[in-house]
Coordinates of N, CA and C and ligand atoms in Angstrom, one line a residue:
M1 N -49.4 37.5 -20.5 CA -50.0 38.8 -20.1 C -48.9 39.9 -19.9
D2 N -48.8 40.8 -20.8 CA -47.9 41.9 -20.5 C -48.6 43.2 -20.5
L3 N -49.2 43.5 -19.3 CA -50.1 44.7 -19.3 C -49.3 46.0 -19.4
S4 N -48.0 45.9 -19.3 CA -47.2 47.2 -19.4 C -46.9 47.5 -20.9
A5 N -47.1 46.6 -21.8 CA -46.7 46.7 -23.1 C -47.3 47.9 -23.9
D6 N -48.6 48.0 -23.9 CA -49.3 48.9 -24.8 C -49.7 50.3 -24.1
G7 N -49.5 50.4 -22.8 CA -49.8 51.6 -22.1 C -51.3 51.9 -22.0
K8 N -52.2 51.0 -22.4 CA -53.6 51.2 -22.3 C -54.2 51.1 -20.9
E9 N -53.6 50.2 -20.1 CA -54.1 50.1 -18.7 C -53.0 50.6 -17.8
I10 N -51.8 50.3 -18.0 CA -50.7 50.7 -17.2 C -49.9 51.8 -18.0
E11 N -50.1 53.1 -17.5 CA -49.5 54.2 -18.1 C -48.0 54.1 -18.1
K12 N -47.4 53.8 -17.0 CA -46.0 53.6 -16.9 C -45.6 52.8 -15.7
I13 N -44.5 52.1 -15.8 CA -44.0 51.3 -14.6 C -43.2 52.3 -13.8
I14 N -43.5 52.4 -12.5 CA -42.7 53.3 -11.7 C -41.7 52.6 -10.7
V15 N -42.0 51.3 -10.4 CA -41.0 50.5 -9.7 C -41.0 49.1 -10.3
S16 N -39.9 48.7 -10.8 CA -39.8 47.4 -11.5 C -39.7 46.3 -10.6
Q17 N -40.0 45.1 -11.1 CA -39.9 43.8 -10.3 C -38.5 43.7 -9.6
E18 N -37.5 44.0 -10.4 CA -36.1 43.9 -9.9 C -35.8 44.9 -8.8
Q19 N -36.3 46.1 -9.0 CA -36.1 47.1 -7.9 C -36.8 46.7 -6.6
I20 N -38.0 46.2 -6.8 CA -38.8 45.8 -5.6 C -38.0 44.7 -4.8
Q21 N -37.6 43.7 -5.6 CA -36.9 42.6 -4.9 C -35.6 43.0 -4.3
S22 N -34.8 43.8 -4.9 CA -33.5 44.1 -4.3 C -33.7 45.0 -3.1
R23 N -34.7 45.9 -3.1 CA -35.0 46.8 -2.0 C -35.5 45.9 -0.8
L24 N -36.4 44.9 -1.1 CA -36.9 44.1 0.0 C -35.8 43.3 0.7
K25 N -34.8 42.9 -0.1 CA -33.7 42.1 0.4 C -32.9 43.0 1.4
E26 N -32.7 44.3 0.9 CA -31.9 45.3 1.8 C -32.7 45.5 3.1
L27 N -34.0 45.7 3.0 CA -34.8 46.0 4.2 C -34.9 44.8 5.1
A28 N -34.9 43.6 4.5 CA -35.0 42.4 5.3 C -33.7 42.3 6.2
A29 N -32.6 42.6 5.5 CA -31.3 42.5 6.3 C -31.3 43.5 7.4
Q30 N -31.8 44.7 7.1 CA -31.9 45.7 8.2 C -32.8 45.3 9.3
I31 N -33.9 44.7 9.0 CA -34.9 44.2 10.0 C -34.3 43.1 10.9
V32 N -33.5 42.2 10.2 CA -32.9 41.1 11.0 C -31.9 41.7 12.0
K33 N -31.2 42.7 11.6 CA -30.2 43.4 12.4 C -30.9 44.1 13.6
D34 N -32.0 44.9 13.2 CA -32.7 45.7 14.3 C -33.4 44.8 15.3
Y35 N -33.8 43.6 14.9 CA -34.6 42.7 15.8 C -33.7 41.6 16.4
E36 N -32.4 41.7 16.2 CA -31.6 40.7 16.7 C -31.8 40.4 18.2
G37 N -32.0 39.1 18.5 CA -32.3 38.8 19.9 C -33.7 39.1 20.4
R38 N -34.5 39.6 19.5 CA -35.8 40.1 19.9 C -36.9 39.2 19.2
D39 N -38.1 39.2 19.9 CA -39.2 38.6 19.3 C -39.7 39.4 18.0
L40 N -40.3 38.7 17.1 CA -40.9 39.4 15.9 C -42.1 38.8 15.4
I41 N -43.2 39.5 15.3 CA -44.4 39.0 14.6 C -44.7 40.0 13.5
L42 N -44.9 39.5 12.3 CA -45.3 40.3 11.1 C -46.8 40.3 11.1
I43 N -47.4 41.4 10.9 CA -48.8 41.5 10.7 C -49.1 42.1 9.3
G44 N -49.6 41.3 8.4 CA -49.8 41.7 7.1 C -51.2 42.3 7.0
V45 N -51.3 43.4 6.3 CA -52.6 44.0 6.1 C -53.2 43.6 4.8
L46 N -54.3 42.8 4.8 CA -54.9 42.2 3.7 C -55.7 43.3 2.9
K47 N -55.8 43.2 1.6 CA -55.2 42.2 0.8 C -53.9 42.7 0.2
G48 N -53.7 44.1 0.3 CA -52.6 44.7 -0.5 C -51.2 44.2 -0.1
A49 N -51.0 43.7 1.1 CA -49.7 43.4 1.6 C -49.3 41.9 1.3
I50 N -50.2 41.2 0.5 CA -49.9 39.8 0.3 C -48.5 39.5 -0.3
M51 N -48.2 40.3 -1.3 CA -46.9 40.1 -2.1 C -45.8 40.4 -1.2
A52 N -45.9 41.6 -0.5 CA -44.8 42.0 0.4 C -44.6 41.1 1.5
M53 N -45.6 40.5 2.1 CA -45.5 39.5 3.2 C -44.8 38.3 2.6
A54 N -45.2 37.8 1.5 CA -44.6 36.6 0.9 C -43.1 36.8 0.6
D55 N -42.8 37.9 0.0 CA -41.4 38.1 -0.4 C -40.5 38.5 0.8
L56 N -41.0 39.5 1.5 CA -40.2 40.0 2.7 C -39.9 38.8 3.7
S57 N -40.9 38.1 4.0 CA -40.7 37.0 5.0 C -39.7 36.0 4.5
R58 N -39.7 35.8 3.2 CA -38.7 34.8 2.7 C -37.3 35.3 2.7
Y59 N -37.1 36.6 2.7 CA -35.8 37.2 2.8 C -35.3 37.3 4.2
L60 N -36.2 37.2 5.2 CA -35.8 37.3 6.6 C -35.1 36.0 7.1
Q61 N -33.9 36.1 7.4 CA -33.1 35.0 7.8 C -33.2 34.8 9.3
R62 N -34.4 34.5 9.8 CA -34.7 34.3 11.2 C -36.1 33.8 11.3
H63 N -36.5 33.4 12.6 CA -37.8 33.0 12.8 C -38.8 34.2 12.9
V64 N -39.9 34.1 12.4 CA -41.0 35.1 12.5 C -42.3 34.4 12.6
D65 N -43.2 35.0 13.4 CA -44.6 34.6 13.4 C -45.3 35.5 12.4
M66 N -46.3 35.0 11.8 CA -47.1 35.8 10.8 C -48.6 35.7 11.1
D67 N -49.2 36.9 11.1 CA -50.7 36.9 11.2 C -51.2 38.0 10.3
W68 N -52.5 38.1 10.1 CA -53.1 39.0 9.1 C -54.3 39.7 9.7
M69 N -54.5 40.9 9.2 CA -55.7 41.7 9.5 C -56.2 42.2 8.2
A70 N -57.5 42.3 8.1 CA -58.1 43.0 7.0 C -58.9 44.2 7.5
V71 N -58.6 45.4 6.9 CA -59.3 46.6 7.3 C -59.7 47.3 6.0
T72 N -60.7 48.1 6.1 CA -61.1 48.9 4.9 C -60.8 50.4 5.2
S73 N -60.3 51.0 4.2 CA -60.2 52.5 4.3 C -60.5 53.0 2.9
Y74 N -60.5 52.2 1.9 CA -60.8 52.6 0.6 C -62.1 51.8 0.1
G75 N -62.9 52.4 -0.7 CA -64.0 51.7 -1.3 C -63.6 51.2 -2.6
A76 N -64.5 51.2 -3.6 CA -64.1 50.7 -4.9 C -63.4 51.7 -5.7
G77 N -63.3 53.0 -5.2 CA -62.7 54.0 -6.0 C -61.3 54.3 -5.7
T78 N -60.8 55.5 -5.9 CA -59.4 55.8 -5.7 C -59.2 56.8 -4.6
K79 N -60.2 57.2 -3.9 CA -60.0 58.2 -2.8 C -60.2 57.6 -1.4
S80 N -59.4 58.0 -0.5 CA -59.5 57.5 0.9 C -60.9 57.9 1.5
S81 N -61.6 57.0 2.1 CA -62.9 57.3 2.7 C -62.6 57.9 4.1
G82 N -61.5 57.6 4.7 CA -61.2 58.1 6.1 C -61.8 57.1 7.1
V83 N -62.5 56.2 6.7 CA -63.2 55.3 7.6 C -62.4 54.0 7.7
V84 N -62.0 53.6 8.9 CA -61.3 52.3 9.1 C -62.2 51.3 9.8
R85 N -62.3 50.2 9.3 CA -63.2 49.1 9.9 C -62.5 47.8 9.8
I86 N -62.5 47.0 10.9 CA -61.9 45.7 10.8 C -62.8 44.7 10.1
L87 N -62.3 44.1 9.1 CA -63.0 43.0 8.4 C -62.6 41.6 8.8
K88 N -61.3 41.5 9.1 CA -60.7 40.3 9.7 C -59.7 40.6 10.7
D89 N -59.9 40.1 11.9 CA -59.0 40.4 13.0 C -57.9 39.4 13.1
L90 N -56.9 39.6 14.0 CA -55.8 38.7 14.2 C -56.3 37.4 14.8
D91 N -55.6 36.3 14.5 CA -55.9 35.0 15.1 C -55.2 34.9 16.5
N92 N -54.2 35.7 16.7 CA -53.3 35.5 17.9 C -53.3 36.7 18.7
D93 N -53.1 36.4 20.0 CA -52.9 37.5 21.0 C -51.5 38.2 20.8
I94 N -51.5 39.5 20.9 CA -50.2 40.2 20.7 C -49.7 40.9 21.9
L95 N -50.3 40.5 23.1 CA -49.8 41.1 24.3 C -48.3 40.8 24.6
G96 N -47.6 41.9 24.8 CA -46.2 41.8 25.0 C -45.3 41.4 23.8
R97 N -45.9 41.4 22.6 CA -45.2 41.0 21.4 C -44.6 42.2 20.7
E98 N -43.6 41.9 19.9 CA -42.9 43.0 19.1 C -43.5 42.9 17.7
V99 N -44.3 43.8 17.3 CA -45.1 43.8 16.0 C -44.4 44.6 14.9
L100 N -44.4 44.0 13.8 CA -44.0 44.8 12.6 C -45.2 44.7 11.6
I101 N -45.9 45.8 11.4 CA -47.0 45.9 10.5 C -46.4 45.9 9.0
V102 N -46.9 45.1 8.2 CA -46.5 45.1 6.8 C -47.6 45.6 5.9
E103 N -47.4 46.8 5.3 CA -48.4 47.5 4.5 C -47.9 47.6 3.1
D104 N -48.9 47.8 2.2 CA -48.6 48.0 0.8 C -48.2 49.5 0.6
I105 N -49.0 50.4 1.1 CA -48.8 51.8 0.7 C -49.2 52.7 1.9
L106 N -48.5 53.8 2.1 CA -48.8 54.8 3.1 C -49.2 56.0 2.3
D107 N -50.5 56.4 2.4 CA -50.9 57.5 1.6 C -51.3 58.6 2.6
T108 N -52.5 58.7 3.0 CA -52.9 59.7 4.0 C -52.4 59.3 5.4
G109 N -52.1 58.0 5.6 CA -51.7 57.5 6.9 C -52.8 57.2 7.8
L110 N -54.0 57.5 7.4 CA -55.2 57.2 8.3 C -55.2 55.7 8.7
T111 N -55.0 54.8 7.8 CA -55.1 53.4 8.1 C -54.0 53.0 9.1
L112 N -52.8 53.4 8.8 CA -51.7 53.0 9.6 C -51.7 53.6 11.0
S113 N -52.1 54.9 11.1 CA -52.1 55.5 12.4 C -53.2 54.8 13.3
W114 N -54.3 54.5 12.7 CA -55.4 53.8 13.4 C -54.9 52.4 13.8
L115 N -54.3 51.7 12.9 CA -53.9 50.4 13.2 C -52.8 50.3 14.3
T116 N -51.8 51.2 14.2 CA -50.8 51.3 15.2 C -51.4 51.5 16.6
E117 N -52.3 52.5 16.7 CA -52.9 52.7 18.0 C -53.7 51.5 18.4
N118 N -54.4 50.9 17.5 CA -55.2 49.7 17.8 C -54.3 48.6 18.4
L119 N -53.2 48.3 17.8 CA -52.3 47.2 18.2 C -51.6 47.5 19.5
L120 N -51.3 48.8 19.7 CA -50.7 49.2 21.0 C -51.7 49.1 22.1
S121 N -53.0 49.4 21.8 CA -54.0 49.3 22.9 C -54.3 47.8 23.3
R122 N -53.8 46.9 22.5 CA -53.9 45.4 22.9 C -52.7 45.0 23.7
G123 N -51.8 45.9 23.9 CA -50.7 45.5 24.8 C -49.4 45.0 24.1
A124 N -49.3 45.4 22.8 CA -48.1 45.0 22.1 C -46.9 45.7 22.7
K125 N -45.8 45.1 22.8 CA -44.6 45.7 23.4 C -44.1 46.8 22.5
S126 N -44.1 46.6 21.2 CA -43.7 47.6 20.2 C -44.5 47.4 18.9
V127 N -44.7 48.5 18.2 CA -45.4 48.4 16.9 C -44.6 49.3 16.0
S128 N -44.0 48.7 14.9 CA -43.3 49.4 13.9 C -44.0 49.1 12.6
V129 N -43.6 50.0 11.6 CA -44.3 49.9 10.3 C -43.3 49.7 9.2
F130 N -43.6 48.7 8.3 CA -43.0 48.5 7.1 C -44.0 48.8 6.0
T131 N -43.6 49.6 5.0 CA -44.5 49.9 3.9 C -43.7 49.8 2.6
V132 N -44.3 49.2 1.6 CA -43.6 49.1 0.3 C -43.5 50.5 -0.3
L133 N -44.6 51.2 -0.3 CA -44.6 52.5 -0.9 C -45.0 53.6 0.0
R134 N -44.6 54.8 -0.2 CA -45.0 56.0 0.6 C -45.3 57.1 -0.4
K135 N -46.5 57.8 -0.2 CA -46.8 58.9 -1.0 C -46.5 60.2 -0.2
P136 N -46.4 61.4 -0.9 CA -46.0 62.6 -0.2 C -47.0 63.0 0.9
D137 N -48.3 62.7 0.8 CA -49.2 63.1 1.8 C -48.9 62.5 3.2
A138 N -48.2 61.4 3.1 CA -47.9 60.7 4.4 C -47.1 61.6 5.3
A139 N -46.4 62.6 4.8 CA -45.6 63.6 5.6 C -46.5 64.4 6.5
T140 N -47.8 64.5 6.2 CA -48.7 65.4 6.9 C -49.3 64.7 8.2
V141 N -49.1 63.4 8.3 CA -49.7 62.7 9.4 C -48.5 62.2 10.3
K142 N -48.9 61.8 11.5 CA -47.8 61.4 12.4 C -47.6 59.9 12.5
V143 N -47.6 59.3 11.3 CA -47.3 57.9 11.2 C -45.8 57.8 10.8
E144 N -45.0 57.1 11.6 CA -43.6 57.0 11.2 C -43.4 55.6 10.7
A145 N -43.1 55.4 9.4 CA -42.8 54.1 8.9 C -41.3 53.9 9.0
K146 N -40.9 52.9 9.8 CA -39.5 52.6 10.0 C -38.8 52.1 8.8
Y147 N -39.6 51.3 8.0 CA -39.0 50.7 6.8 C -39.9 51.1 5.6
V148 N -39.3 51.8 4.7 CA -40.0 52.3 3.5 C -39.3 51.8 2.2
G149 N -40.0 51.1 1.4 CA -39.5 50.6 0.1 C -39.1 51.8 -0.8
F150 N -40.1 52.5 -1.2 CA -39.9 53.6 -2.2 C -40.9 54.8 -1.9
D151 N -40.3 56.0 -2.1 CA -41.2 57.2 -2.0 C -41.6 57.4 -3.5
I152 N -43.0 57.5 -3.6 CA -43.5 57.7 -5.0 C -44.4 59.0 -5.1
P153 N -44.6 59.5 -6.3 CA -45.5 60.7 -6.4 C -46.9 60.3 -6.1
S154 N -47.7 61.4 -5.9 CA -49.2 61.2 -5.6 C -50.0 60.7 -6.8
E155 N -49.8 59.5 -7.2 CA -50.5 59.0 -8.4 C -51.2 57.7 -7.9
F156 N -52.3 57.3 -8.6 CA -52.9 56.1 -8.2 C -52.2 54.9 -8.9
V157 N -51.6 54.1 -8.0 CA -50.8 53.0 -8.6 C -51.4 51.6 -8.3
V158 N -51.0 50.7 -9.1 CA -51.5 49.3 -9.0 C -50.3 48.3 -9.2
G159 N -50.6 47.1 -8.8 CA -49.6 46.0 -8.9 C -48.9 45.7 -7.6
Y160 N -48.2 44.6 -7.6 CA -47.6 44.1 -6.4 C -48.5 44.1 -5.2
G161 N -49.7 43.6 -5.4 CA -50.7 43.6 -4.3 C -51.7 44.6 -4.3
L162 N -51.4 45.8 -5.0 CA -52.3 46.9 -5.0 C -53.3 46.7 -6.2
D163 N -54.6 47.0 -5.9 CA -55.6 46.7 -6.9 C -56.3 48.0 -7.3
F164 N -57.1 47.8 -8.4 CA -58.2 48.7 -8.7 C -59.3 47.8 -9.0
N165 N -60.4 48.0 -8.2 CA -61.5 47.1 -8.3 C -61.1 45.6 -8.4
Q166 N -60.2 45.2 -7.5 CA -59.7 43.9 -7.3 C -58.8 43.4 -8.4
K167 N -58.6 44.2 -9.4 CA -57.7 43.8 -10.5 C -56.3 44.3 -10.3
Y168 N -55.3 43.8 -11.0 CA -53.9 44.2 -11.1 C -53.0 43.8 -9.9
R169 N -53.6 43.1 -8.9 CA -52.8 42.8 -7.7 C -51.6 41.8 -8.1
N170 N -51.8 41.0 -9.2 CA -50.8 40.0 -9.5 C -49.7 40.6 -10.4
L171 N -49.7 41.9 -10.7 CA -48.6 42.4 -11.5 C -47.3 42.3 -10.6
P172 N -46.2 41.9 -11.2 CA -45.0 41.8 -10.3 C -44.3 43.2 -10.2
F173 N -44.8 44.2 -10.8 CA -44.2 45.6 -10.7 C -45.3 46.6 -10.2
I174 N -44.9 47.8 -10.0 CA -45.8 48.8 -9.6 C -45.9 49.8 -10.7
G175 N -47.2 50.1 -11.2 CA -47.4 50.9 -12.3 C -48.5 52.0 -12.0
V176 N -48.5 53.0 -12.8 CA -49.5 54.0 -12.7 C -50.7 53.6 -13.6
L177 N -51.9 53.6 -13.0 CA -53.1 53.1 -13.7 C -53.5 54.2 -14.7
A178 N -53.8 53.9 -15.9 CA -54.2 54.9 -16.9 C -55.5 55.6 -16.4
K179 N -55.5 56.9 -16.5 CA -56.5 57.7 -15.9 C -57.9 57.4 -16.5
H180 N -57.9 57.1 -17.8 CA -59.2 56.9 -18.4 C -60.0 55.7 -17.8
L181 N -59.3 54.9 -17.0 CA -60.0 53.7 -16.4 C -60.8 54.1 -15.1
Y182 N -60.4 55.3 -14.6 CA -61.2 55.7 -13.3 C -61.7 57.1 -13.3
S183 N -61.4 57.9 -14.3 CA -61.9 59.3 -14.3 C -62.9 59.5 -15.3
Ligands
5GP201 P1 -54.2 55.7 3.7 O1 -55.1 55.4 4.9 O2 -52.7 55.8 4.1 O3 -54.7 56.9 3.0 O4 -54.4 54.6 2.7 C1 -53.9 53.4 2.8 C2 -54.7 52.4 1.9 O5 -55.3 53.0 0.8 C3 -53.7 51.4 1.3 O6 -53.6 50.3 2.2 C4 -54.3 51.1 0.0 O7 -55.3 50.0 0.1 C5 -55.1 52.3 -0.4 N1 -54.3 53.1 -1.4 C6 -53.7 54.3 -1.2 N2 -53.1 54.8 -2.3 C7 -53.3 53.8 -3.2 C8 -52.9 53.7 -4.6 O8 -52.2 54.5 -5.2 N3 -53.3 52.6 -5.2 C9 -54.1 51.6 -4.6 N4 -54.4 50.6 -5.4 N5 -54.5 51.7 -3.3 C10 -54.1 52.8 -2.6

């Protein structure tokens, strides 16, 4: 399967597999340094963060706990609904824990600002954010992502965990979805 080959589904690749992996290694080294001597629990946001959790956690040369949450902010389309709802909650208590949320993409920031507040209200000692991608709109909200893989333009992207109607998550790169598929 080479979906990038004919441009019918993937208009263009904006972040290659190699770029993703080398950036994750860099950020993992930074995280190890920042959290030296400290507790660390990664909370992956399902389903988009599956690839980032799997790769980032393997680059972290230290112990980490891992847990998952599933929330909705997008429906089947490509526009944020602004509604955040928990579909799957954490399995573990995070009282007093140092949390790093692992997200696929920061767009309007609605999801992450809600999630950060939610985790702090459960008594987490600290809550920081790792996101693979960040879109320009993120600048308008007060969510600070401490670790950002790549700043990308405001286009609908798929791959590396990101889907369109549950497809394309398994692409190892990030690409712009051809507009004719959703407009
Ligand atoms: P926000 O709340 O920051 O607007 O949106 C965050 C969520 O929207 C992400 O976790 C992701 O599920 C979805 N999202 C935002 N932009 C894109 C995009 O370009 N492609 C895909 N597939 N999902 C996106």
